[in-house]
Short mmCIF file of C-alpha atoms in Angstrom, two decimals:
data_model
loop_
_atom_site.label_atom_id
_atom_site.label_comp_id
_atom_site.label_asym_id
_atom_site.label_seq_id
_atom_site.Cartn_x
_atom_site.Cartn_y
_atom_site.Cartn_z
CA UNK A 1 -8.70 -1.38 -17.18
CA UNK A 2 -8.32 -5.10 -17.69
CA UNK A 3 -10.26 -5.95 -14.58
CA UNK A 4 -12.83 -7.81 -16.34
CA UNK A 5 -10.48 -9.69 -18.57
CA UNK A 6 -8.36 -10.83 -15.65
CA UNK A 7 -11.35 -11.81 -13.63
CA UNK A 8 -12.50 -14.11 -16.54
CA UNK A 9 -9.15 -15.78 -16.50
CA UNK A 10 -9.29 -16.96 -12.84
CA UNK A 11 -8.97 -20.88 -13.30
CA UNK A 12 -11.21 -21.86 -10.35
CA UNK A 13 -14.66 -21.08 -9.12
CA UNK A 14 -15.45 -17.66 -7.72
CA UNK A 15 -18.24 -17.41 -5.19
CA UNK A 16 -19.58 -14.09 -6.33
CA UNK A 17 -20.76 -12.92 -9.50
CA UNK A 18 -17.47 -12.08 -11.72
CA UNK A 19 -18.80 -8.84 -13.51
CA UNK A 20 -20.12 -7.56 -10.08
CA UNK A 21 -16.85 -8.26 -8.58
CA UNK A 22 -14.81 -6.61 -11.57
CA UNK A 23 -16.92 -3.45 -11.50
CA UNK A 24 -16.37 -3.03 -7.94
CA UNK A 25 -12.54 -3.53 -8.10
CA UNK A 26 -12.41 -0.79 -10.96
CA UNK A 27 -14.62 1.58 -8.89
CA UNK A 28 -12.30 1.08 -6.04
CA UNK A 29 -8.97 1.78 -7.63
CA UNK A 30 -10.75 4.65 -9.32
CA UNK A 31 -11.79 6.18 -5.99
CA UNK A 32 -8.29 5.37 -4.37
CA UNK A 33 -6.67 7.41 -7.36
CA UNK A 34 -9.06 10.19 -7.16
CA UNK A 35 -8.50 10.55 -3.21
CA UNK A 36 -4.79 10.51 -3.65
CA UNK A 37 -5.05 13.26 -6.19
CA UNK A 38 -7.44 15.07 -4.21
CA UNK A 39 -5.39 15.18 -1.12
CA UNK A 40 -2.66 16.61 -3.20
CA UNK A 41 -4.75 19.20 -4.86
CA UNK A 42 -6.20 20.24 -1.66
CA UNK A 43 -2.50 20.58 -0.42
CA UNK A 44 -1.71 23.03 -3.23
CA UNK A 45 -4.81 25.36 -2.49
CA UNK A 46 -4.25 28.73 -1.01
CA UNK A 47 -6.90 27.87 1.64
CA UNK A 48 -5.11 24.61 2.49
CA UNK A 49 -5.65 25.32 6.38
CA UNK A 50 -9.61 24.95 5.92
CA UNK A 51 -9.02 21.73 3.92
CA UNK A 52 -7.20 19.72 6.64
CA UNK A 53 -10.01 17.43 7.22
CA UNK A 54 -10.41 16.98 3.73
CA UNK A 55 -6.86 15.89 2.97
CA UNK A 56 -7.02 13.47 6.00
CA UNK A 57 -10.30 11.87 4.72
CA UNK A 58 -8.52 11.38 1.25
CA UNK A 59 -5.72 9.89 2.65
CA UNK A 60 -7.78 7.26 4.66
CA UNK A 61 -10.10 6.62 1.85
CA UNK A 62 -7.21 5.84 -0.72
CA UNK A 63 -5.53 3.39 1.83
CA UNK A 64 -8.77 1.57 2.55
CA UNK A 65 -9.81 1.41 -1.01
CA UNK A 66 -6.44 0.10 -2.08
CA UNK A 67 -6.72 -2.68 0.46
CA UNK A 68 -10.22 -3.43 -0.37
CA UNK A 69 -9.51 -3.58 -4.16
CA UNK A 70 -6.56 -6.05 -3.41
CA UNK A 71 -8.76 -8.33 -1.05
CA UNK A 72 -11.51 -8.41 -4.05
CA UNK A 73 -8.87 -9.19 -6.60
CA UNK A 74 -8.17 -12.59 -4.66
CA UNK A 75 -10.49 -15.46 -4.78
CA UNK A 76 -8.37 -18.47 -3.74
CA UNK A 77 -9.12 -19.67 -0.12
CA UNK A 78 -12.01 -17.06 -0.26
CA UNK A 79 -13.14 -16.06 3.27
CA UNK A 80 -16.56 -14.07 3.48
CA UNK A 81 -15.84 -12.72 6.79
CA UNK A 82 -12.94 -10.73 5.86
CA UNK A 83 -14.52 -9.42 2.58
CA UNK A 84 -17.60 -8.40 4.36
CA UNK A 85 -15.72 -6.55 7.13
CA UNK A 86 -13.32 -4.84 4.81
CA UNK A 87 -16.32 -3.69 2.46
CA UNK A 88 -18.06 -2.25 5.44
CA UNK A 89 -14.87 -0.19 6.35
CA UNK A 90 -14.78 0.85 2.89
CA UNK A 91 -18.37 1.88 2.82
CA UNK A 92 -17.73 4.03 5.87
CA UNK A 93 -14.50 5.56 4.54
CA UNK A 94 -16.14 6.45 1.11
CA UNK A 95 -19.25 7.98 2.88
CA UNK A 96 -17.04 10.17 5.27
CA UNK A 97 -14.71 11.33 2.48
CA UNK A 98 -17.85 11.79 -0.01
CA UNK A 99 -19.49 13.93 2.59
CA UNK A 100 -16.37 16.00 3.28
CA UNK A 101 -15.27 16.41 -0.37
CA UNK A 102 -19.13 17.30 -1.03
CA UNK A 103 -18.77 20.33 1.21
CA UNK A 104 -15.97 21.92 -0.83
CA UNK A 105 -17.43 20.81 -4.35
CA UNK A 106 -18.87 24.24 -5.17
CA UNK A 107 -15.47 25.73 -4.61
CA UNK A 108 -12.92 23.21 -5.73
CA UNK A 109 -13.49 21.01 -8.85
CA UNK A 110 -11.09 18.33 -7.57
CA UNK A 111 -13.51 17.95 -4.51
CA UNK A 112 -16.46 17.63 -6.69
CA UNK A 113 -14.98 14.88 -8.89
CA UNK A 114 -13.54 13.08 -5.91
CA UNK A 115 -16.94 13.15 -4.22
CA UNK A 116 -18.57 11.59 -7.17
CA UNK A 117 -15.78 9.02 -7.28
CA UNK A 118 -16.42 8.18 -3.47
CA UNK A 119 -20.27 8.01 -3.89
CA UNK A 120 -19.92 5.51 -6.81
CA UNK A 121 -17.39 3.48 -4.65
CA UNK A 122 -19.70 3.41 -1.63
CA UNK A 123 -22.67 2.07 -3.76
CA UNK A 124 -20.46 -0.47 -5.37
CA UNK A 125 -19.37 -1.73 -2.08
CA UNK A 126 -22.91 -1.78 -0.93
CA UNK A 127 -23.95 -3.90 -3.86
CA UNK A 128 -21.24 -6.35 -3.39
CA UNK A 129 -22.23 -6.63 0.38
CA UNK A 130 -25.87 -7.15 -0.36
CA UNK A 131 -24.69 -10.13 -2.89
CA UNK A 132 -22.54 -11.62 -0.32
CA UNK A 133 -25.27 -11.42 2.20
CA UNK B 1 10.41 1.70 16.17
CA UNK B 2 10.06 5.38 16.67
CA UNK B 3 6.13 5.12 16.90
CA UNK B 4 6.01 6.28 20.61
CA UNK B 5 8.32 9.32 19.82
CA UNK B 6 6.37 10.29 16.84
CA UNK B 7 3.00 9.82 18.63
CA UNK B 8 4.35 12.25 21.40
CA UNK B 9 5.16 14.98 18.78
CA UNK B 10 1.70 15.22 17.39
CA UNK B 11 1.07 19.05 18.04
CA UNK B 12 -2.95 18.83 18.66
CA UNK B 13 -4.99 16.79 20.75
CA UNK B 14 -5.49 13.00 20.32
CA UNK B 15 -8.80 11.52 21.18
CA UNK B 16 -7.38 8.20 22.22
CA UNK B 17 -4.54 7.34 24.76
CA UNK B 18 -1.38 7.88 22.98
CA UNK B 19 0.58 4.95 24.47
CA UNK B 20 -2.19 2.52 23.56
CA UNK B 21 -2.23 3.85 19.95
CA UNK B 22 1.47 3.74 19.50
CA UNK B 23 1.41 0.14 20.76
CA UNK B 24 -1.34 -0.74 18.17
CA UNK B 25 0.56 0.73 15.43
CA UNK B 26 3.54 -1.11 16.10
CA UNK B 27 1.79 -4.32 16.35
CA UNK B 28 -0.09 -3.82 13.08
CA UNK B 29 3.30 -3.06 11.13
CA UNK B 30 5.03 -6.03 12.84
CA UNK B 31 1.99 -8.33 11.84
CA UNK B 32 2.00 -6.90 8.26
CA UNK B 33 5.60 -7.55 7.84
CA UNK B 34 5.34 -11.00 9.32
CA UNK B 35 2.57 -11.79 6.93
CA UNK B 36 4.38 -10.73 3.76
CA UNK B 37 7.18 -12.66 4.89
CA UNK B 38 5.18 -15.73 5.80
CA UNK B 39 3.37 -15.66 2.31
CA UNK B 40 6.75 -15.70 0.72
CA UNK B 41 8.19 -18.53 2.82
CA UNK B 42 4.94 -20.63 2.15
CA UNK B 43 5.76 -19.90 -1.50
CA UNK B 44 9.22 -21.59 -1.20
CA UNK B 45 7.93 -24.62 0.66
CA UNK B 46 7.86 -27.89 -1.30
CA UNK B 47 4.51 -28.45 -0.12
CA UNK B 48 3.17 -25.12 -1.39
CA UNK B 49 0.15 -26.52 -2.95
CA UNK B 50 -1.29 -27.13 0.66
CA UNK B 51 -0.30 -23.74 1.61
CA UNK B 52 -2.46 -21.84 -0.81
CA UNK B 53 -5.01 -20.61 1.64
CA UNK B 54 -2.26 -19.63 3.95
CA UNK B 55 -0.63 -17.44 1.35
CA UNK B 56 -3.94 -15.86 0.40
CA UNK B 57 -4.79 -15.06 4.20
CA UNK B 58 -1.22 -13.68 4.66
CA UNK B 59 -1.54 -11.38 1.58
CA UNK B 60 -4.98 -10.04 2.84
CA UNK B 61 -3.84 -9.69 6.42
CA UNK B 62 -0.85 -7.74 5.19
CA UNK B 63 -2.79 -5.22 3.14
CA UNK B 64 -5.41 -4.80 5.72
CA UNK B 65 -2.83 -4.25 8.45
CA UNK B 66 -1.06 -1.73 6.48
CA UNK B 67 -4.15 0.49 5.95
CA UNK B 68 -5.34 0.18 9.41
CA UNK B 69 -1.84 1.25 10.73
CA UNK B 70 -1.89 4.22 8.22
CA UNK B 71 -5.42 5.24 9.73
CA UNK B 72 -4.21 4.92 13.27
CA UNK B 73 -1.08 7.06 12.43
CA UNK B 74 -3.39 9.93 11.45
CA UNK B 75 -5.18 12.16 14.02
CA UNK B 76 -6.11 15.26 12.17
CA UNK B 77 -10.06 15.39 11.36
CA UNK B 78 -10.40 12.12 13.55
CA UNK B 79 -13.52 10.03 12.49
CA UNK B 80 -14.24 7.36 14.91
CA UNK B 81 -16.60 5.58 12.61
CA UNK B 82 -13.83 4.90 10.05
CA UNK B 83 -11.27 3.96 12.72
CA UNK B 84 -13.76 1.40 14.14
CA UNK B 85 -14.80 -0.08 11.00
CA UNK B 86 -11.25 -0.69 9.75
CA UNK B 87 -10.34 -2.06 13.33
CA UNK B 88 -13.11 -4.54 12.97
CA UNK B 89 -11.93 -5.53 9.56
CA UNK B 90 -8.47 -5.99 10.89
CA UNK B 91 -9.62 -8.08 13.77
CA UNK B 92 -11.17 -10.38 11.32
CA UNK B 93 -8.16 -10.50 8.97
CA UNK B 94 -5.78 -11.31 12.07
CA UNK B 95 -8.16 -13.94 13.34
CA UNK B 96 -8.66 -15.71 10.08
CA UNK B 97 -4.85 -15.55 9.27
CA UNK B 98 -3.80 -16.63 12.72
CA UNK B 99 -6.25 -19.69 12.64
CA UNK B 100 -4.73 -20.56 9.35
CA UNK B 101 -1.14 -20.17 10.31
CA UNK B 102 -1.74 -22.07 13.61
CA UNK B 103 -2.64 -25.22 11.51
CA UNK B 104 0.83 -25.23 10.12
CA UNK B 105 2.62 -23.91 12.97
CA UNK B 106 3.94 -27.57 14.10
CA UNK B 107 5.51 -27.95 10.56
CA UNK B 108 6.57 -24.52 9.61
CA UNK B 109 8.38 -22.08 11.87
CA UNK B 110 7.22 -19.03 9.74
CA UNK B 111 3.71 -20.04 10.30
CA UNK B 112 4.32 -20.35 14.14
CA UNK B 113 5.95 -16.96 14.40
CA UNK B 114 3.38 -15.42 12.03
CA UNK B 115 0.43 -16.72 14.16
CA UNK B 116 1.96 -15.14 16.96
CA UNK B 117 2.07 -11.84 15.47
CA UNK B 118 -1.62 -12.24 14.19
CA UNK B 119 -2.88 -12.95 17.80
CA UNK B 120 -1.01 -10.11 19.33
CA UNK B 121 -2.36 -7.85 16.60
CA UNK B 122 -5.95 -9.10 16.95
CA UNK B 123 -5.66 -8.35 20.70
CA UNK B 124 -4.27 -4.90 20.19
CA UNK B 125 -7.10 -4.06 17.80
CA UNK B 126 -9.62 -5.33 20.30
CA UNK B 127 -8.10 -3.24 23.14
CA UNK B 128 -8.34 -0.13 20.76
CA UNK B 129 -11.91 -0.95 19.84
CA UNK B 130 -12.87 -1.15 23.61
CA UNK B 131 -11.16 2.19 24.17
CA UNK B 132 -13.15 3.90 21.45
CA UNK B 133 -16.35 2.31 22.55
CA UNK C 1 9.53 -6.24 15.73
CA UNK C 2 9.57 -9.94 14.63
CA UNK C 3 11.48 -9.20 11.49
CA UNK C 4 14.68 -10.88 12.55
CA UNK C 5 12.69 -13.88 13.76
CA UNK C 6 10.89 -14.21 10.39
CA UNK C 7 13.97 -13.78 8.45
CA UNK C 8 15.46 -16.74 10.21
CA UNK C 9 12.50 -18.96 9.41
CA UNK C 10 12.79 -18.50 5.51
CA UNK C 11 13.31 -22.17 4.56
CA UNK C 12 15.56 -21.68 1.60
CA UNK C 13 18.65 -19.85 0.73
CA UNK C 14 18.78 -16.07 0.89
CA UNK C 15 21.41 -14.46 -1.24
CA UNK C 16 22.00 -11.65 1.00
CA UNK C 17 23.10 -11.46 4.82
CA UNK C 18 19.91 -12.11 6.84
CA UNK C 19 20.81 -9.69 9.49
CA UNK C 20 21.49 -6.89 7.20
CA UNK C 21 18.26 -7.60 5.51
CA UNK C 22 16.07 -7.69 8.51
CA UNK C 23 17.66 -4.48 9.95
CA UNK C 24 16.95 -2.65 6.43
CA UNK C 25 13.20 -3.99 6.53
CA UNK C 26 12.82 -2.63 10.18
CA UNK C 27 14.49 0.71 9.37
CA UNK C 28 12.17 1.01 6.30
CA UNK C 29 8.94 0.28 7.98
CA UNK C 30 9.95 2.44 10.90
CA UNK C 31 10.74 5.31 8.39
CA UNK C 32 7.36 4.62 6.50
CA UNK C 33 5.36 4.98 9.77
CA UNK C 34 7.18 8.23 10.89
CA UNK C 35 6.50 9.78 7.52
CA UNK C 36 2.82 8.91 7.49
CA UNK C 37 2.61 10.42 11.16
CA UNK C 38 4.68 13.41 10.20
CA UNK C 39 2.60 14.33 7.21
CA UNK C 40 -0.49 14.20 9.54
CA UNK C 41 1.29 16.38 12.23
CA UNK C 42 2.36 18.94 9.47
CA UNK C 43 -1.37 18.96 8.31
CA UNK C 44 -2.33 20.00 11.96
CA UNK C 45 0.20 22.80 12.45
CA UNK C 46 -1.07 26.25 12.07
CA UNK C 47 1.62 27.06 9.46
CA UNK C 48 0.52 24.26 7.32
CA UNK C 49 0.76 26.44 4.24
CA UNK C 50 4.56 26.56 4.63
CA UNK C 51 4.76 22.55 5.23
CA UNK C 52 3.11 21.72 1.79
CA UNK C 53 6.21 20.48 0.27
CA UNK C 54 7.06 18.66 3.56
CA UNK C 55 3.66 16.69 3.75
CA UNK C 56 4.14 15.73 0.01
CA UNK C 57 7.73 14.38 0.55
CA UNK C 58 6.31 12.43 3.64
CA UNK C 59 3.60 10.87 1.65
CA UNK C 60 5.96 9.79 -1.18
CA UNK C 61 8.52 8.55 1.23
CA UNK C 62 5.87 6.56 3.07
CA UNK C 63 4.80 4.90 -0.03
CA UNK C 64 8.15 4.04 -1.43
CA UNK C 65 9.49 2.81 1.93
CA UNK C 66 6.43 0.50 2.14
CA UNK C 67 6.95 -1.00 -1.33
CA UNK C 68 10.72 -1.53 -0.72
CA UNK C 69 10.20 -3.09 2.61
CA UNK C 70 7.81 -5.64 0.94
CA UNK C 71 10.20 -6.49 -1.77
CA UNK C 72 12.96 -6.93 0.74
CA UNK C 73 10.57 -9.27 2.74
CA UNK C 74 10.37 -11.64 -0.30
CA UNK C 75 13.25 -14.06 -1.19
CA UNK C 76 11.65 -16.59 -3.54
CA UNK C 77 12.70 -15.99 -7.02
CA UNK C 78 15.10 -13.20 -6.10
CA UNK C 79 15.85 -10.64 -8.73
CA UNK C 80 18.77 -8.41 -7.86
CA UNK C 81 17.86 -5.73 -10.69
CA UNK C 82 14.36 -5.10 -9.01
CA UNK C 83 15.96 -4.98 -5.53
CA UNK C 84 18.66 -2.70 -6.57
CA UNK C 85 16.50 -0.26 -8.54
CA UNK C 86 13.94 -0.04 -5.68
CA UNK C 87 16.48 0.52 -3.11
CA UNK C 88 17.85 3.35 -5.20
CA UNK C 89 14.60 4.94 -5.58
CA UNK C 90 14.17 4.62 -1.76
CA UNK C 91 17.51 6.20 -1.02
CA UNK C 92 16.33 9.30 -3.25
CA UNK C 93 13.10 9.41 -1.52
CA UNK C 94 14.62 9.38 2.11
CA UNK C 95 17.27 12.00 1.05
CA UNK C 96 14.66 14.30 -0.21
CA UNK C 97 12.37 13.69 2.72
CA UNK C 98 15.24 13.94 5.24
CA UNK C 99 16.45 17.21 3.83
CA UNK C 100 12.89 18.83 3.78
CA UNK C 101 12.05 17.77 7.23
CA UNK C 102 15.55 18.84 8.51
CA UNK C 103 14.61 22.25 7.54
CA UNK C 104 11.81 22.38 9.87
CA UNK C 105 13.46 20.35 12.73
CA UNK C 106 14.07 23.27 14.70
CA UNK C 107 10.51 24.33 14.79
CA UNK C 108 8.68 21.07 14.65
CA UNK C 109 9.62 17.91 16.79
CA UNK C 110 7.87 15.67 14.40
CA UNK C 111 10.15 16.91 11.66
CA UNK C 112 13.15 16.41 13.75
CA UNK C 113 12.33 12.81 14.64
CA UNK C 114 11.15 12.09 10.89
CA UNK C 115 14.36 13.35 9.56
CA UNK C 116 16.23 10.95 11.85
CA UNK C 117 14.22 8.14 10.69
CA UNK C 118 14.77 9.19 7.01
CA UNK C 119 18.67 9.42 7.61
CA UNK C 120 18.69 5.97 9.04
CA UNK C 121 16.72 4.50 6.25
CA UNK C 122 18.82 6.09 3.65
CA UNK C 123 21.86 4.59 5.26
CA UNK C 124 20.35 1.22 5.71
CA UNK C 125 19.50 1.22 1.82
CA UNK C 126 22.97 2.49 1.09
CA UNK C 127 24.49 -0.30 3.07
CA UNK C 128 22.22 -3.05 1.38
CA UNK C 129 23.05 -1.70 -2.22
CA UNK C 130 26.72 -1.95 -1.38
CA UNK C 131 26.12 -5.55 -0.30
CA UNK C 132 24.26 -6.42 -3.49
CA UNK C 133 26.99 -4.85 -5.50
CA UNK D 1 -11.27 5.99 -14.60
CA UNK D 2 -11.44 9.55 -13.48
CA UNK D 3 -7.62 9.88 -13.80
CA UNK D 4 -7.79 12.61 -16.73
CA UNK D 5 -10.64 14.29 -15.03
CA UNK D 6 -8.88 14.67 -11.71
CA UNK D 7 -5.44 15.57 -13.46
CA UNK D 8 -7.17 18.69 -15.14
CA UNK D 9 -8.63 19.99 -11.75
CA UNK D 10 -5.10 20.28 -10.00
CA UNK D 11 -5.12 23.87 -9.34
CA UNK D 12 -1.46 24.69 -9.64
CA UNK D 13 0.98 24.18 -12.44
CA UNK D 14 2.20 20.58 -13.27
CA UNK D 15 5.77 20.24 -14.95
CA UNK D 16 4.75 17.52 -16.98
CA UNK D 17 2.20 17.03 -19.71
CA UNK D 18 -1.13 16.33 -18.00
CA UNK D 19 -2.45 13.74 -20.45
CA UNK D 20 0.97 11.82 -20.66
CA UNK D 21 0.86 11.81 -16.84
CA UNK D 22 -2.80 10.54 -16.60
CA UNK D 23 -2.06 7.85 -18.96
CA UNK D 24 0.78 6.63 -17.15
CA UNK D 25 -1.14 6.62 -13.77
CA UNK D 26 -3.90 4.49 -15.48
CA UNK D 27 -1.52 2.06 -16.90
CA UNK D 28 0.05 1.78 -13.55
CA UNK D 29 -3.01 1.15 -11.56
CA UNK D 30 -4.21 -1.40 -14.27
CA UNK D 31 -0.84 -3.20 -14.18
CA UNK D 32 -0.98 -3.30 -10.38
CA UNK D 33 -4.52 -4.78 -10.27
CA UNK D 34 -3.66 -7.38 -13.11
CA UNK D 35 -0.41 -8.39 -11.14
CA UNK D 36 -2.49 -8.84 -7.84
CA UNK D 37 -5.02 -10.98 -9.72
CA UNK D 38 -2.33 -12.96 -11.52
CA UNK D 39 -0.57 -13.72 -8.42
CA UNK D 40 -3.80 -15.01 -7.00
CA UNK D 41 -4.60 -17.03 -10.14
CA UNK D 42 -1.01 -18.52 -10.23
CA UNK D 43 -1.68 -19.64 -6.54
CA UNK D 44 -4.88 -21.64 -7.58
CA UNK D 45 -3.24 -23.44 -10.51
CA UNK D 46 -2.57 -27.13 -9.97
CA UNK D 47 1.11 -26.55 -11.09
CA UNK D 48 1.50 -23.85 -8.46
CA UNK D 49 4.93 -25.10 -7.73
CA UNK D 50 6.24 -24.27 -11.14
CA UNK D 51 4.66 -20.65 -10.75
CA UNK D 52 6.42 -19.60 -7.61
CA UNK D 53 8.74 -16.97 -9.46
CA UNK D 54 5.63 -15.57 -11.32
CA UNK D 55 3.77 -15.15 -7.99
CA UNK D 56 6.78 -13.28 -6.54
CA UNK D 57 7.14 -11.31 -9.51
CA UNK D 58 3.51 -10.29 -9.54
CA UNK D 59 3.53 -9.29 -5.96
CA UNK D 60 6.67 -7.07 -6.35
CA UNK D 61 5.28 -5.48 -9.43
CA UNK D 62 1.85 -4.80 -7.72
CA UNK D 63 3.58 -2.98 -4.86
CA UNK D 64 5.98 -1.13 -6.91
CA UNK D 65 3.25 -0.04 -9.50
CA UNK D 66 1.14 1.10 -6.57
CA UNK D 67 3.77 3.26 -5.12
CA UNK D 68 4.72 4.80 -8.54
CA UNK D 69 1.08 5.62 -9.38
CA UNK D 70 0.74 7.56 -5.99
CA UNK D 71 3.98 9.51 -6.62
CA UNK D 72 2.59 10.58 -10.00
CA UNK D 73 -0.64 11.28 -8.56
CA UNK D 74 0.88 14.18 -6.61
CA UNK D 75 2.36 17.44 -8.20
CA UNK D 76 2.75 19.67 -5.03
CA UNK D 77 6.44 20.22 -4.19
CA UNK D 78 7.48 18.16 -7.27
CA UNK D 79 10.85 16.45 -7.01
CA UNK D 80 12.15 15.06 -10.47
CA UNK D 81 14.86 13.04 -8.68
CA UNK D 82 12.12 10.98 -6.75
CA UNK D 83 9.93 10.66 -9.80
CA UNK D 84 12.58 9.54 -12.10
CA UNK D 85 14.06 6.95 -9.58
CA UNK D 86 10.76 5.29 -8.77
CA UNK D 87 9.89 5.25 -12.63
CA UNK D 88 13.18 3.37 -13.21
CA UNK D 89 12.41 0.81 -10.48
CA UNK D 90 8.91 0.34 -12.04
CA UNK D 91 10.45 -0.06 -15.47
CA UNK D 92 12.52 -2.85 -13.99
CA UNK D 93 9.70 -4.48 -12.06
CA UNK D 94 7.29 -4.50 -15.19
CA UNK D 95 10.07 -5.88 -17.34
CA UNK D 96 10.97 -8.84 -15.07
CA UNK D 97 7.30 -9.51 -14.47
CA UNK D 98 6.40 -9.14 -18.02
CA UNK D 99 9.17 -11.62 -19.12
CA UNK D 100 8.16 -14.05 -16.35
CA UNK D 101 4.45 -14.00 -17.18
CA UNK D 102 5.25 -14.30 -20.72
CA UNK D 103 6.86 -17.69 -20.19
CA UNK D 104 3.51 -19.06 -19.05
CA UNK D 105 1.38 -16.95 -21.52
CA UNK D 106 0.77 -20.09 -23.75
CA UNK D 107 -0.60 -22.23 -20.91
CA UNK D 108 -2.15 -19.63 -18.53
CA UNK D 109 -4.52 -16.95 -19.86
CA UNK D 110 -4.05 -14.93 -16.64
CA UNK D 111 -0.28 -14.73 -17.46
CA UNK D 112 -1.00 -13.61 -20.86
CA UNK D 113 -3.20 -10.88 -20.11
CA UNK D 114 -0.98 -9.68 -17.15
CA UNK D 115 2.05 -9.66 -19.50
CA UNK D 116 0.40 -7.37 -21.76
CA UNK D 117 -0.32 -5.00 -18.81
CA UNK D 118 3.34 -5.28 -17.84
CA UNK D 119 4.48 -4.37 -21.27
CA UNK D 120 2.16 -1.31 -21.58
CA UNK D 121 3.22 -0.11 -18.23
CA UNK D 122 6.93 -0.52 -19.08
CA UNK D 123 6.36 1.42 -21.92
CA UNK D 124 4.22 4.17 -20.31
CA UNK D 125 6.80 4.47 -17.60
CA UNK D 126 9.66 4.81 -20.25
CA UNK D 127 7.59 7.64 -22.21
CA UNK D 128 7.35 9.46 -19.02
CA UNK D 129 11.20 9.10 -18.21
CA UNK D 130 11.70 10.36 -21.56
CA UNK D 131 9.65 13.39 -21.11
CA UNK D 132 11.32 13.97 -17.66
CA UNK D 133 14.72 13.93 -19.32
#
């Protein structure tokens, strides 16, 4: 991804560490893509009826990660309150989706890989929250 | 919009009042559309340089409202923690965007209309948060 | 929705009829919301295994309608080629999703209502395409 | 990104080459993020008034790339007509945005990097279109 390269070209000041921000954005878009793919993989499983909650968590997590990645990609007119609240929602979505996927990780590789993506994303959001204060 | 009609067709139980939910979803998609349009209208104003923060608030608010509307449109495997956190982020985004647009409401009709949409949306999210508890 | 009101506040020229555009945007966001809700309702049905293709069509249609509604909500630096191509993709998504939902309309109310939304949206996009030429 | 890893875990058949698909999805999310960041960077430039069209192209391209990446991340109930039409819209959006950004590439690093992302994305979409036939 070109996230770091783009982050370095922002022509004004950024209140947060650019490398930390770039890493968070990358983790978010990776998690969003994994969740979209995992929802679809669950849908194709024979036992789809037992994966309903997993599909739903995946869809929510994908939408919330996407919105969060976009907010973090903008620096003009920075508003810490929005960034903080959206990161908190994202931590929640990643935790729930990671928990749900983990329960199916032994049986479904897509859930195992997706759970990893959710855990990384939860951590990246928490690190950024700590930096924002 | 067909939001109420769709909400009534959901074949299982919903933990929240369907009418309240449908109203919130409609207010969210209305606000998102208004914010997307307001960002673009600001961009075309001669004084665009003074509307930078407004464009940014509009873009964030549109993305966050969209994600929130999608979360609220799903009921399968309901997770109050995600809904609550995302609603709180949305309240924050609508408040910030409403405040910003309000400052230009006297000069720009699009900001005046958009500020109204943000205020309605902030209120609808707060009502839903109260119902979730 | 405030779509018409927002459309009227755009401070520069718009190459297309504002009322036609506003109607298309409203139909698109209505369709997107109906598709998101229908995917979730399908997911909660006992016979979810037979609704896999319907869920998938719904998710695609929701994402494509959202992108199309955003493109049509912007007028600054208008590019007919993008608008046309995205409208054509949307016509395709609405047709496929409408066809799929229609097959389940007799059994599932959410599919019946969603199919209606898809048909209206396909038509609104086609009308706009005719106006663009 | 975990795109390739996720693509390999899809439990049923995929009509297209998984590696080609994974590469396209990664290029799309990279382009979307670059466009979101470039729109914001343009907004913070002193000469923002001359970058209006660039901001608009960036916003459209981000939304269209996001929708396309999501469609390509799903394989259940594959519909070549939707994939093809959405890829064609994406080629158009990437070409327009790449052309616009290129005009400012000599003056703004973010436009130079973003133009590269758009060119790669246009090419990846065209390769996938050729494979779909």
